[in-house]
PDB file of C-alpha atoms and ligand atoms in Angstrom:
ATOM      1  CA  MET A 260       0.000   0.000   0.000  1.00 63.00           C
ATOM      2  CA  THR A 261       2.283   2.742  -1.315  1.00 93.00           C
ATOM      3  CA  LEU A 262      -0.060   5.602  -0.363  1.00 98.00           C
ATOM      4  CA  SER A 263      -1.075   4.457   3.148  1.00 96.00           C
ATOM      5  CA  ASN A 264      -2.005   7.292   5.531  1.00 94.00           C
ATOM      6  CA  GLN A 265      -2.181   9.786   2.667  1.00 98.00           C
ATOM      7  CA  VAL A 266      -5.158  11.948   1.822  1.00 98.00           C
ATOM      8  CA  ALA A 267      -6.157  12.784  -1.745  1.00 99.00           C
ATOM      9  CA  ILE A 268      -8.707  15.036  -3.426  1.00 99.00           C
ATOM     10  CA  VAL A 269      -9.906  14.167  -6.939  1.00 98.00           C
ATOM     11  CA  THR A 270     -12.017  16.851  -8.640  1.00 98.00           C
ATOM     12  CA  GLY A 271     -14.677  15.900 -11.186  1.00 97.00           C
ATOM     13  CA  ALA A 272     -14.547  12.324  -9.881  1.00 97.00           C
ATOM     14  CA  GLY A 273     -18.306  11.735  -9.781  1.00 95.00           C
ATOM     15  CA  ARG A 274     -18.801  10.384 -13.276  1.00 88.00           C
ATOM     16  CA  ALA A 275     -19.764   6.755 -12.658  1.00 76.00           C
ATOM     17  CA  GLY A 276     -19.007   4.064 -15.222  1.00 80.00           C
ATOM     18  CA  LYS A 277     -16.092   5.190 -17.318  1.00 86.00           C
ATOM     19  CA  GLY A 278     -14.933   8.526 -15.895  1.00 93.00           C
ATOM     20  CA  ILE A 279     -11.190   9.143 -15.664  1.00 97.00           C
ATOM     21  CA  GLY A 280     -11.638  10.823 -12.242  1.00 97.00           C
ATOM     22  CA  ARG A 281     -13.505   7.798 -10.892  1.00 97.00           C
ATOM     23  CA  ALA A 282     -10.752   5.454 -12.121  1.00 97.00           C
ATOM     24  CA  ILE A 283      -8.109   7.673 -10.470  1.00 98.00           C
ATOM     25  CA  ALA A 284     -10.064   7.762  -7.183  1.00 98.00           C
ATOM     26  CA  LEU A 285     -10.435   3.962  -7.133  1.00 98.00           C
ATOM     27  CA  ALA A 286      -6.721   3.473  -7.960  1.00 98.00           C
ATOM     28  CA  LEU A 287      -5.555   5.930  -5.273  1.00 98.00           C
ATOM     29  CA  ALA A 288      -7.795   4.201  -2.707  1.00 98.00           C
ATOM     30  CA  LYS A 289      -6.463   0.791  -3.770  1.00 98.00           C
ATOM     31  CA  ALA A 290      -2.943   2.131  -3.147  1.00 98.00           C
ATOM     32  CA  GLY A 291      -4.039   3.009   0.404  1.00 98.00           C
ATOM     33  CA  ALA A 292      -5.007   6.692   0.216  1.00 98.00           C
ATOM     34  CA  SER A 293      -8.155   8.161   1.787  1.00 98.00           C
ATOM     35  CA  VAL A 294      -9.947   9.836  -1.084  1.00 98.00           C
ATOM     36  CA  VAL A 295     -12.220  12.873  -1.286  1.00 98.00           C
ATOM     37  CA  ILE A 296     -14.550  12.530  -4.262  1.00 98.00           C
ATOM     38  CA  SER A 297     -15.410  16.021  -5.401  1.00 98.00           C
ATOM     39  CA  ASP A 298     -17.985  16.778  -8.087  1.00 97.00           C
ATOM     40  CA  PHE A 299     -20.647  19.183  -9.206  1.00 92.00           C
ATOM     41  CA  VAL A 300     -23.579  16.860  -8.624  1.00 94.00           C
ATOM     42  CA  PRO A 301     -23.964  15.525  -5.034  1.00 96.00           C
ATOM     43  CA  GLU A 302     -25.525  12.172  -6.026  1.00 96.00           C
ATOM     44  CA  ASN A 303     -22.683  11.494  -8.478  1.00 96.00           C
ATOM     45  CA  ALA A 304     -19.989  12.226  -5.902  1.00 97.00           C
ATOM     46  CA  ASP A 305     -21.835  10.042  -3.340  1.00 97.00           C
ATOM     47  CA  ARG A 306     -22.140   7.159  -5.804  1.00 97.00           C
ATOM     48  CA  VAL A 307     -18.403   7.037  -6.564  1.00 97.00           C
ATOM     49  CA  ALA A 308     -17.491   7.468  -2.869  1.00 98.00           C
ATOM     50  CA  ASN A 309     -19.725   4.443  -2.120  1.00 97.00           C
ATOM     51  CA  GLU A 310     -17.991   2.489  -4.900  1.00 97.00           C
ATOM     52  CA  VAL A 311     -14.600   3.199  -3.297  1.00 98.00           C
ATOM     53  CA  ILE A 312     -15.924   2.131   0.127  1.00 98.00           C
ATOM     54  CA  THR A 313     -17.475  -1.049  -1.323  1.00 98.00           C
ATOM     55  CA  ALA A 314     -14.093  -1.864  -2.881  1.00 97.00           C
ATOM     56  CA  GLY A 315     -12.548  -1.676   0.609  1.00 97.00           C
ATOM     57  CA  GLY A 316     -11.192   1.894   0.427  1.00 98.00           C
ATOM     58  CA  LYS A 317     -11.777   5.045   2.469  1.00 98.00           C
ATOM     59  CA  ALA A 318     -13.708   7.900   0.834  1.00 98.00           C
ATOM     60  CA  ILE A 319     -15.997  10.826   1.450  1.00 98.00           C
ATOM     61  CA  ALA A 320     -17.951  12.912  -1.070  1.00 98.00           C
ATOM     62  CA  ILE A 321     -17.862  16.714  -1.191  1.00 98.00           C
ATOM     63  CA  THR A 322     -19.927  18.707  -3.664  1.00 98.00           C
ATOM     64  CA  SER A 323     -17.971  21.510  -5.298  1.00 97.00           C
ATOM     65  CA  ASP A 324     -17.926  23.641  -8.413  1.00 98.00           C
ATOM     66  CA  VAL A 325     -14.249  24.197  -9.282  1.00 98.00           C
ATOM     67  CA  THR A 326     -15.020  27.502 -11.003  1.00 98.00           C
ATOM     68  CA  LEU A 327     -15.858  29.056  -7.605  1.00 98.00           C
ATOM     69  CA  SER A 328     -12.973  30.003  -5.328  1.00 98.00           C
ATOM     70  CA  SER A 329     -15.222  29.665  -2.251  1.00 98.00           C
ATOM     71  CA  ASP A 330     -16.032  26.038  -3.199  1.00 98.00           C
ATOM     72  CA  CYS A 331     -12.345  25.199  -3.778  1.00 98.00           C
ATOM     73  CA  GLU A 332     -11.357  26.677  -0.425  1.00 98.00           C
ATOM     74  CA  GLU A 333     -14.194  24.846   1.326  1.00 98.00           C
ATOM     75  CA  LEU A 334     -13.207  21.589  -0.396  1.00 98.00           C
ATOM     76  CA  VAL A 335      -9.695  21.816   1.016  1.00 98.00           C
ATOM     77  CA  ALA A 336     -10.856  23.053   4.462  1.00 98.00           C
ATOM     78  CA  ARG A 337     -13.395  20.223   4.836  1.00 98.00           C
ATOM     79  CA  THR A 338     -10.809  17.654   3.718  1.00 98.00           C
ATOM     80  CA  VAL A 339      -8.310  18.846   6.335  1.00 98.00           C
ATOM     81  CA  ASN A 340     -11.086  18.962   8.933  1.00 98.00           C
ATOM     82  CA  GLU A 341     -12.051  15.382   8.192  1.00 97.00           C
ATOM     83  CA  PHE A 342      -8.623  13.777   7.726  1.00 97.00           C
ATOM     84  CA  GLY A 343      -6.183  16.218   9.353  1.00 97.00           C
ATOM     85  CA  ARG A 344      -4.020  16.685   6.254  1.00 97.00           C
ATOM     86  CA  LEU A 345      -3.909  16.858   2.455  1.00 98.00           C
ATOM     87  CA  ASP A 346      -1.149  15.085   0.517  1.00 98.00           C
ATOM     88  CA  ILE A 347      -2.477  14.734  -3.025  1.00 99.00           C
ATOM     89  CA  LEU A 348      -4.581  16.896  -5.352  1.00 99.00           C
ATOM     90  CA  ILE A 349      -5.750  15.628  -8.731  1.00 99.00           C
ATOM     91  CA  ASN A 350      -7.175  18.414 -10.928  1.00 99.00           C
ATOM     92  CA  ASN A 351      -9.384  16.294 -13.177  1.00 98.00           C
ATOM     93  CA  ALA A 352     -12.658  18.252 -13.599  1.00 98.00           C
ATOM     94  CA  GLY A 353     -13.010  19.219 -17.234  1.00 96.00           C
ATOM     95  CA  ILE A 354     -15.571  19.952 -19.929  1.00 95.00           C
ATOM     96  CA  THR A 355     -15.684  20.410 -23.704  1.00 94.00           C
ATOM     97  CA  ARG A 356     -17.812  22.858 -25.733  1.00 96.00           C
ATOM     98  CA  ASP A 357     -16.495  22.144 -29.233  1.00 95.00           C
ATOM     99  CA  ASN A 358     -17.005  24.413 -32.218  1.00 96.00           C
ATOM    100  CA  LEU A 359     -14.986  25.915 -35.034  1.00 98.00           C
ATOM    101  CA  LEU A 360     -13.395  29.230 -34.058  1.00 98.00           C
ATOM    102  CA  LEU A 361     -15.697  31.402 -36.165  1.00 98.00           C
ATOM    103  CA  ARG A 362     -18.750  29.750 -34.621  1.00 98.00           C
ATOM    104  CA  MET A 363     -17.425  29.561 -31.073  1.00 98.00           C
ATOM    105  CA  SER A 364     -19.373  31.776 -28.678  1.00 98.00           C
ATOM    106  CA  GLU A 365     -17.719  33.776 -25.934  1.00 98.00           C
ATOM    107  CA  ASP A 366     -19.747  31.695 -23.507  1.00 98.00           C
ATOM    108  CA  ASP A 367     -18.277  28.439 -24.904  1.00 98.00           C
ATOM    109  CA  TRP A 368     -14.803  29.912 -24.485  1.00 98.00           C
ATOM    110  CA  ASP A 369     -15.406  31.183 -20.944  1.00 98.00           C
ATOM    111  CA  SER A 370     -17.054  28.056 -19.577  1.00 98.00           C
ATOM    112  CA  VAL A 371     -14.288  25.745 -20.844  1.00 98.00           C
ATOM    113  CA  VAL A 372     -11.407  27.985 -19.733  1.00 98.00           C
ATOM    114  CA  ASN A 373     -13.086  28.655 -16.368  1.00 98.00           C
ATOM    115  CA  THR A 374     -13.665  24.986 -15.600  1.00 98.00           C
ATOM    116  CA  ASN A 375     -10.492  23.441 -17.017  1.00 98.00           C
ATOM    117  CA  LEU A 376      -7.891  26.119 -16.322  1.00 98.00           C
ATOM    118  CA  LYS A 377      -9.226  28.510 -13.683  1.00 98.00           C
ATOM    119  CA  GLY A 378     -10.612  25.512 -11.757  1.00 98.00           C
ATOM    120  CA  ALA A 379      -7.141  23.932 -11.639  1.00 99.00           C
ATOM    121  CA  PHE A 380      -5.636  27.262 -10.531  1.00 99.00           C
ATOM    122  CA  LEU A 381      -8.179  27.748  -7.724  1.00 99.00           C
ATOM    123  CA  CYS A 382      -7.863  24.196  -6.367  1.00 99.00           C
ATOM    124  CA  THR A 383      -4.061  24.275  -6.629  1.00 99.00           C
ATOM    125  CA  LYS A 384      -3.926  27.587  -4.747  1.00 98.00           C
ATOM    126  CA  ALA A 385      -6.192  26.323  -1.952  1.00 98.00           C
ATOM    127  CA  ALA A 386      -4.297  23.003  -1.647  1.00 98.00           C
ATOM    128  CA  ALA A 387      -0.853  24.617  -1.862  1.00 98.00           C
ATOM    129  CA  ARG A 388      -1.494  26.631   1.319  1.00 98.00           C
ATOM    130  CA  ILE A 389      -1.769  23.373   3.263  1.00 98.00           C
ATOM    131  CA  MET A 390       1.004  21.576   1.373  1.00 98.00           C
ATOM    132  CA  VAL A 391       3.479  24.436   1.884  1.00 98.00           C
ATOM    133  CA  LYS A 392       2.857  24.237   5.653  1.00 98.00           C
ATOM    134  CA  GLN A 393       3.279  20.451   5.563  1.00 97.00           C
ATOM    135  CA  ARG A 394       6.420  20.802   3.412  1.00 98.00           C
ATOM    136  CA  ARG A 395       5.015  17.975   1.311  1.00 97.00           C
ATOM    137  CA  GLY A 396       2.515  17.474  -1.493  1.00 98.00           C
ATOM    138  CA  LYS A 397       1.811  15.924  -4.877  1.00 98.00           C
ATOM    139  CA  ILE A 398      -0.360  17.602  -7.484  1.00 99.00           C
ATOM    140  CA  VAL A 399      -1.307  15.996 -10.794  1.00 99.00           C
ATOM    141  CA  ASN A 400      -3.111  18.002 -13.457  1.00 99.00           C
ATOM    142  CA  ILE A 401      -5.104  16.200 -16.137  1.00 98.00           C
ATOM    143  CA  ALA A 402      -4.238  17.986 -19.379  1.00 98.00           C
ATOM    144  CA  SER A 403      -4.720  16.505 -22.873  1.00 98.00           C
ATOM    145  CA  VAL A 404      -2.630  15.831 -25.958  1.00 98.00           C
ATOM    146  CA  MET A 405      -4.809  18.520 -27.568  1.00 97.00           C
ATOM    147  CA  GLY A 406      -3.092  21.023 -25.257  1.00 98.00           C
ATOM    148  CA  ILE A 407       0.201  20.103 -26.944  1.00 98.00           C
ATOM    149  CA  VAL A 408      -0.727  19.623 -30.609  1.00 98.00           C
ATOM    150  CA  GLY A 409      -3.964  21.678 -30.845  1.00 98.00           C
ATOM    151  CA  ASN A 410      -7.167  20.499 -32.509  1.00 96.00           C
ATOM    152  CA  ALA A 411      -9.527  22.049 -35.052  1.00 96.00           C
ATOM    153  CA  GLY A 412     -12.888  22.639 -33.368  1.00 96.00           C
ATOM    154  CA  GLN A 413     -11.364  22.732 -29.886  1.00 97.00           C
ATOM    155  CA  ALA A 414      -9.585  26.113 -29.646  1.00 98.00           C
ATOM    156  CA  ASN A 415     -11.095  26.689 -26.183  1.00 98.00           C
ATOM    157  CA  TYR A 416     -10.326  23.181 -24.893  1.00 98.00           C
ATOM    158  CA  ALA A 417      -6.796  23.028 -26.365  1.00 98.00           C
ATOM    159  CA  ALA A 418      -5.994  26.505 -24.996  1.00 99.00           C
ATOM    160  CA  SER A 419      -7.245  25.498 -21.524  1.00 99.00           C
ATOM    161  CA  LYS A 420      -5.163  22.302 -21.568  1.00 98.00           C
ATOM    162  CA  GLY A 421      -2.084  24.118 -22.910  1.00 99.00           C
ATOM    163  CA  GLY A 422      -2.648  26.602 -20.082  1.00 99.00           C
ATOM    164  CA  ILE A 423      -2.710  23.748 -17.554  1.00 98.00           C
ATOM    165  CA  ILE A 424       0.694  22.609 -18.831  1.00 99.00           C
ATOM    166  CA  ALA A 425       2.141  26.113 -18.363  1.00 99.00           C
ATOM    167  CA  LEU A 426       0.479  26.338 -14.912  1.00 99.00           C
ATOM    168  CA  THR A 427       2.089  23.002 -13.988  1.00 99.00           C
ATOM    169  CA  LYS A 428       5.588  24.131 -14.989  1.00 99.00           C
ATOM    170  CA  SER A 429       5.278  27.532 -13.288  1.00 99.00           C
ATOM    171  CA  VAL A 430       4.007  26.104  -9.996  1.00 98.00           C
ATOM    172  CA  ALA A 431       6.697  23.393 -10.135  1.00 99.00           C
ATOM    173  CA  LYS A 432       9.301  26.167 -10.194  1.00 98.00           C
ATOM    174  CA  GLU A 433       7.593  28.059  -7.345  1.00 98.00           C
ATOM    175  CA  LEU A 434       6.894  25.187  -4.985  1.00 98.00           C
ATOM    176  CA  GLY A 435       9.744  22.751  -5.641  1.00 98.00           C
ATOM    177  CA  SER A 436      11.720  24.140  -2.705  1.00 98.00           C
ATOM    178  CA  ARG A 437       8.768  23.257  -0.420  1.00 98.00           C
ATOM    179  CA  ASN A 438       8.937  19.583  -1.451  1.00 98.00           C
ATOM    180  CA  ILE A 439       5.813  19.845  -3.611  1.00 98.00           C
ATOM    181  CA  ASN A 440       5.820  17.892  -6.876  1.00 98.00           C
ATOM    182  CA  ILE A 441       3.409  18.981  -9.594  1.00 98.00           C
ATOM    183  CA  ASN A 442       3.140  17.169 -12.909  1.00 99.00           C
ATOM    184  CA  ALA A 443       0.630  16.878 -15.718  1.00 99.00           C
ATOM    185  CA  VAL A 444      -0.604  13.915 -17.682  1.00 98.00           C
ATOM    186  CA  ALA A 445      -1.827  14.383 -21.234  1.00 98.00           C
ATOM    187  CA  PRO A 446      -4.205  11.578 -22.253  1.00 98.00           C
ATOM    188  CA  GLY A 447      -4.942  10.873 -25.911  1.00 96.00           C
ATOM    189  CA  PHE A 448      -8.089   8.966 -26.963  1.00 94.00           C
ATOM    190  CA  ILE A 449      -9.484   7.403 -23.788  1.00 96.00           C
ATOM    191  CA  GLN A 450     -12.663   5.263 -23.794  1.00 94.00           C
ATOM    192  CA  THR A 451     -15.138   7.243 -21.717  1.00 91.00           C
ATOM    193  CA  VAL A 452     -18.777   8.258 -22.022  1.00 84.00           C
ATOM    194  CA  MET A 453     -17.521  11.045 -24.321  1.00 74.00           C
ATOM    195  CA  THR A 454     -15.792   8.727 -26.827  1.00 81.00           C
ATOM    196  CA  ASP A 455     -18.557   6.095 -26.525  1.00 85.00           C
ATOM    197  CA  ALA A 456     -20.948   8.684 -27.948  1.00 81.00           C
ATOM    198  CA  LEU A 457     -18.886   8.933 -31.168  1.00 83.00           C
ATOM    199  CA  PRO A 458     -19.882   6.873 -34.246  1.00 89.00           C
ATOM    200  CA  GLU A 459     -18.207   3.419 -34.414  1.00 91.00           C
ATOM    201  CA  GLU A 460     -16.587   4.351 -37.748  1.00 93.00           C
ATOM    202  CA  LEU A 461     -14.863   7.384 -36.198  1.00 90.00           C
ATOM    203  CA  ARG A 462     -13.677   5.335 -33.230  1.00 91.00           C
ATOM    204  CA  ASP A 463     -12.225   2.750 -35.676  1.00 93.00           C
ATOM    205  CA  ARG A 464     -10.359   5.533 -37.469  1.00 93.00           C
ATOM    206  CA  MET A 465      -9.013   6.884 -34.162  1.00 91.00           C
ATOM    207  CA  ARG A 466      -7.870   3.362 -33.148  1.00 95.00           C
ATOM    208  CA  GLU A 467      -6.105   2.913 -36.490  1.00 96.00           C
ATOM    209  CA  GLN A 468      -3.996   6.053 -35.892  1.00 95.00           C
ATOM    210  CA  VAL A 469      -2.721   4.784 -32.530  1.00 97.00           C
ATOM    211  CA  PRO A 470       0.527   2.744 -32.750  1.00 98.00           C
ATOM    212  CA  LEU A 471      -0.690   0.450 -29.931  1.00 98.00           C
ATOM    213  CA  LYS A 472      -3.918  -0.114 -31.959  1.00 97.00           C
ATOM    214  CA  ARG A 473      -6.358   0.451 -29.136  1.00 96.00           C
ATOM    215  CA  LEU A 474      -8.041   3.355 -27.393  1.00 95.00           C
ATOM    216  CA  GLY A 475      -6.885   3.974 -23.824  1.00 97.00           C
ATOM    217  CA  GLU A 476      -8.886   2.919 -20.770  1.00 97.00           C
ATOM    218  CA  PRO A 477      -9.428   5.285 -17.806  1.00 97.00           C
ATOM    219  CA  GLU A 478      -7.238   2.844 -15.810  1.00 97.00           C
ATOM    220  CA  ASP A 479      -4.309   3.509 -18.199  1.00 98.00           C
ATOM    221  CA  VAL A 480      -4.435   7.137 -17.022  1.00 98.00           C
ATOM    222  CA  ALA A 481      -5.106   6.232 -13.376  1.00 98.00           C
ATOM    223  CA  ASN A 482      -2.028   3.952 -13.139  1.00 98.00           C
ATOM    224  CA  ILE A 483       0.345   6.737 -14.209  1.00 98.00           C
ATOM    225  CA  VAL A 484      -1.357   9.243 -11.900  1.00 98.00           C
ATOM    226  CA  VAL A 485      -0.880   6.904  -8.923  1.00 98.00           C
ATOM    227  CA  PHE A 486       2.791   6.446  -9.851  1.00 98.00           C
ATOM    228  CA  LEU A 487       3.256  10.246  -9.921  1.00 98.00           C
ATOM    229  CA  CYS A 488       1.820  10.417  -6.381  1.00 98.00           C
ATOM    230  CA  THR A 489       4.252   7.850  -4.961  1.00 98.00           C
ATOM    231  CA  GLU A 490       7.749   8.380  -3.587  1.00 96.00           C
ATOM    232  CA  ALA A 491       9.055   6.447  -6.613  1.00 96.00           C
ATOM    233  CA  ALA A 492       8.339   9.643  -8.592  1.00 97.00           C
ATOM    234  CA  SER A 493       9.813  12.044  -6.028  1.00 97.00           C
ATOM    235  CA  TYR A 494      12.438  13.466  -8.427  1.00 98.00           C
ATOM    236  CA  LEU A 495       9.852  14.284 -11.126  1.00 98.00           C
ATOM    237  CA  THR A 496       8.294  17.722 -11.260  1.00 98.00           C
ATOM    238  CA  GLY A 497       7.018  20.092 -13.946  1.00 98.00           C
ATOM    239  CA  GLN A 498       6.715  17.225 -16.428  1.00 98.00           C
ATOM    240  CA  VAL A 499       3.989  16.307 -18.895  1.00 98.00           C
ATOM    241  CA  ILE A 500       3.499  12.567 -19.369  1.00 98.00           C
ATOM    242  CA  THR A 501       1.652  11.754 -22.572  1.00 98.00           C
ATOM    243  CA  ILE A 502      -0.640   8.701 -22.265  1.00 98.00           C
ATOM    244  CA  ASP A 503      -1.812   8.129 -25.820  1.00 98.00           C
ATOM    245  CA  GLY A 504      -0.629   4.719 -27.019  1.00 98.00           C
ATOM    246  CA  GLY A 505       2.153   6.465 -28.958  1.00 98.00           C
ATOM    247  CA  LEU A 506      -0.186   8.684 -31.024  1.00 96.00           C
ATOM    248  CA  PHE A 507       1.923  11.823 -30.698  1.00 95.00           C
ATOM    249  CA  MET A 508       5.641  11.182 -30.321  1.00 92.00           C
TER     250      MET A 508
HETATM  251  P1  NDP B  40     -16.180  13.366 -17.669  1.00 69.91           P
HETATM  252  O1  NDP B  40     -17.074  14.393 -18.271  1.00 69.91           O
HETATM  253  O2  NDP B  40     -16.638  11.944 -17.634  1.00 69.91           O
HETATM  254  O3  NDP B  40     -15.752  13.807 -16.201  1.00 69.91           O
HETATM  255  C1  NDP B  40     -15.518  15.118 -15.855  1.00 69.91           C
HETATM  256  C2  NDP B  40     -16.219  15.385 -14.555  1.00 69.91           C
HETATM  257  O4  NDP B  40     -15.991  16.754 -14.182  1.00 69.91           O
HETATM  258  C3  NDP B  40     -17.730  15.178 -14.628  1.00 69.91           C
HETATM  259  O5  NDP B  40     -18.149  14.400 -13.536  1.00 69.91           O
HETATM  260  C4  NDP B  40     -18.261  16.603 -14.538  1.00 69.91           C
HETATM  261  O6  NDP B  40     -19.510  16.721 -13.909  1.00 69.91           O
HETATM  262  C5  NDP B  40     -17.208  17.251 -13.684  1.00 69.91           C
HETATM  263  N1  NDP B  40     -17.263  18.711 -13.775  1.00 69.91           N
HETATM  264  C6  NDP B  40     -17.540  19.484 -14.852  1.00 69.91           C
HETATM  265  N2  NDP B  40     -17.531  20.787 -14.524  1.00 69.91           N
HETATM  266  C7  NDP B  40     -17.232  20.836 -13.201  1.00 69.91           C
HETATM  267  C8  NDP B  40     -17.099  21.888 -12.269  1.00 69.91           C
HETATM  268  N3  NDP B  40     -17.229  23.167 -12.626  1.00 69.91           N
HETATM  269  N4  NDP B  40     -16.804  21.587 -10.983  1.00 69.91           N
HETATM  270  C9  NDP B  40     -16.664  20.303 -10.596  1.00 69.91           C
HETATM  271  N5  NDP B  40     -16.792  19.253 -11.433  1.00 69.91           N
HETATM  272  C10 NDP B  40     -17.077  19.519 -12.715  1.00 69.91           C
HETATM  273  O7  NDP B  40     -14.793  13.465 -18.435  1.00 69.91           O
HETATM  274  P2  NDP B  40     -13.596  12.446 -18.625  1.00 69.91           P
HETATM  275  O8  NDP B  40     -13.550  11.427 -17.552  1.00 69.91           O
HETATM  276  O9  NDP B  40     -13.621  12.007 -20.030  1.00 69.91           O
HETATM  277  O10 NDP B  40     -12.368  13.464 -18.474  1.00 69.91           O
HETATM  278  C11 NDP B  40     -11.730  13.735 -17.251  1.00 69.91           C
HETATM  279  C12 NDP B  40     -10.562  14.663 -17.530  1.00 69.91           C
HETATM  280  O11 NDP B  40      -9.696  14.071 -18.498  1.00 69.91           O
HETATM  281  C13 NDP B  40     -10.982  16.023 -18.104  1.00 69.91           C
HETATM  282  O12 NDP B  40     -10.169  17.042 -17.587  1.00 69.91           O
HETATM  283  C14 NDP B  40     -10.742  15.837 -19.599  1.00 69.91           C
HETATM  284  O13 NDP B  40     -10.509  17.070 -20.240  1.00 69.91           O
HETATM  285  C15 NDP B  40      -9.494  14.962 -19.569  1.00 69.91           C
HETATM  286  N6  NDP B  40      -9.266  14.219 -20.804  1.00 69.91           N
HETATM  287  C16 NDP B  40     -10.180  13.294 -21.263  1.00 69.91           C
HETATM  288  C17 NDP B  40      -9.929  12.580 -22.432  1.00 69.91           C
HETATM  289  C18 NDP B  40     -10.871  11.540 -22.964  1.00 69.91           C
HETATM  290  O14 NDP B  40     -10.583  10.958 -24.031  1.00 69.91           O
HETATM  291  N7  NDP B  40     -11.977  11.270 -22.302  1.00 69.91           N
HETATM  292  C19 NDP B  40      -8.696  12.808 -23.209  1.00 69.91           C
HETATM  293  C20 NDP B  40      -7.832  13.797 -22.636  1.00 69.91           C
HETATM  294  C21 NDP B  40      -8.110  14.457 -21.482  1.00 69.91           C
HETATM  295  P3  NDP B  40     -20.859  16.649 -14.824  1.00 69.91           P
HETATM  296  O15 NDP B  40     -20.886  15.293 -15.397  1.00 69.91           O
HETATM  297  O16 NDP B  40     -21.941  16.927 -13.863  1.00 69.91           O
HETATM  298  O17 NDP B  40     -20.690  17.719 -15.867  1.00 69.91           O
END
């Protein structure tokens, strides 16, 4: 149990079934961490927390909207109240509002950047206050390969994920001296509710482009995230690990 006695927050972890956040929460709990399942919708957060408990782990659910600084601060305060510390933050909450640039509304831009980028900033700031005092912490930001290579129809999403990468590197430089590691993972095509909704033909084409000839599973992302939270990864910070079956090399 490599993460015994450690406390982790996973944002956007309430998507049951195939969510990446849920897979990360289950994997962290399996490694021994107590996990705070944070999500928008209370029933969703409760459901995943119950899944973790049923699997033998420790979890609580906290409802929070990562776009609100008050919610992010309360999320961290309630976690510390409940467990006495905070060792791990996973900034996973994310949304898409795809459209070509000329058709993209200001609202589509704002909601994606606010959730994906500002949300990660607000949660990182709230968590860092505790981690700096503890002189210890691990933060993993869920970016995307689209934040590295860009994608037509996703200017807002790609910009938010590119921003997360720059946030990761900047905070790594600021907080490294306080023994805080912050890294990003950049998943490629992962099988989730989002990709399940795509036509079979498109999914076949995506699979064909991947050197490993399969789409990723949420667990493929979760395994690397857990590794980044362990002491085995203690000399890694400010890095972006691409998890895409070799799609973008
Ligand atoms: P999901 O939509 O399944 O999960 C995201 C979760 O975040 C949902 O539960 C959602 O709640 C929640 N959420 C949305 N807005 C907020 C908010 N303001 N505050 C708190 N929670 C919020 O997505 P995935 O599991 O597919 O993706 C997880 C992460 O991985 C995202 O950051 C995504 O960008 C990234 N990613 C995903 C890839 C993929 O192929 N699926 C590829 C690359 C990166 P609700 O359902 O109520 O909206």
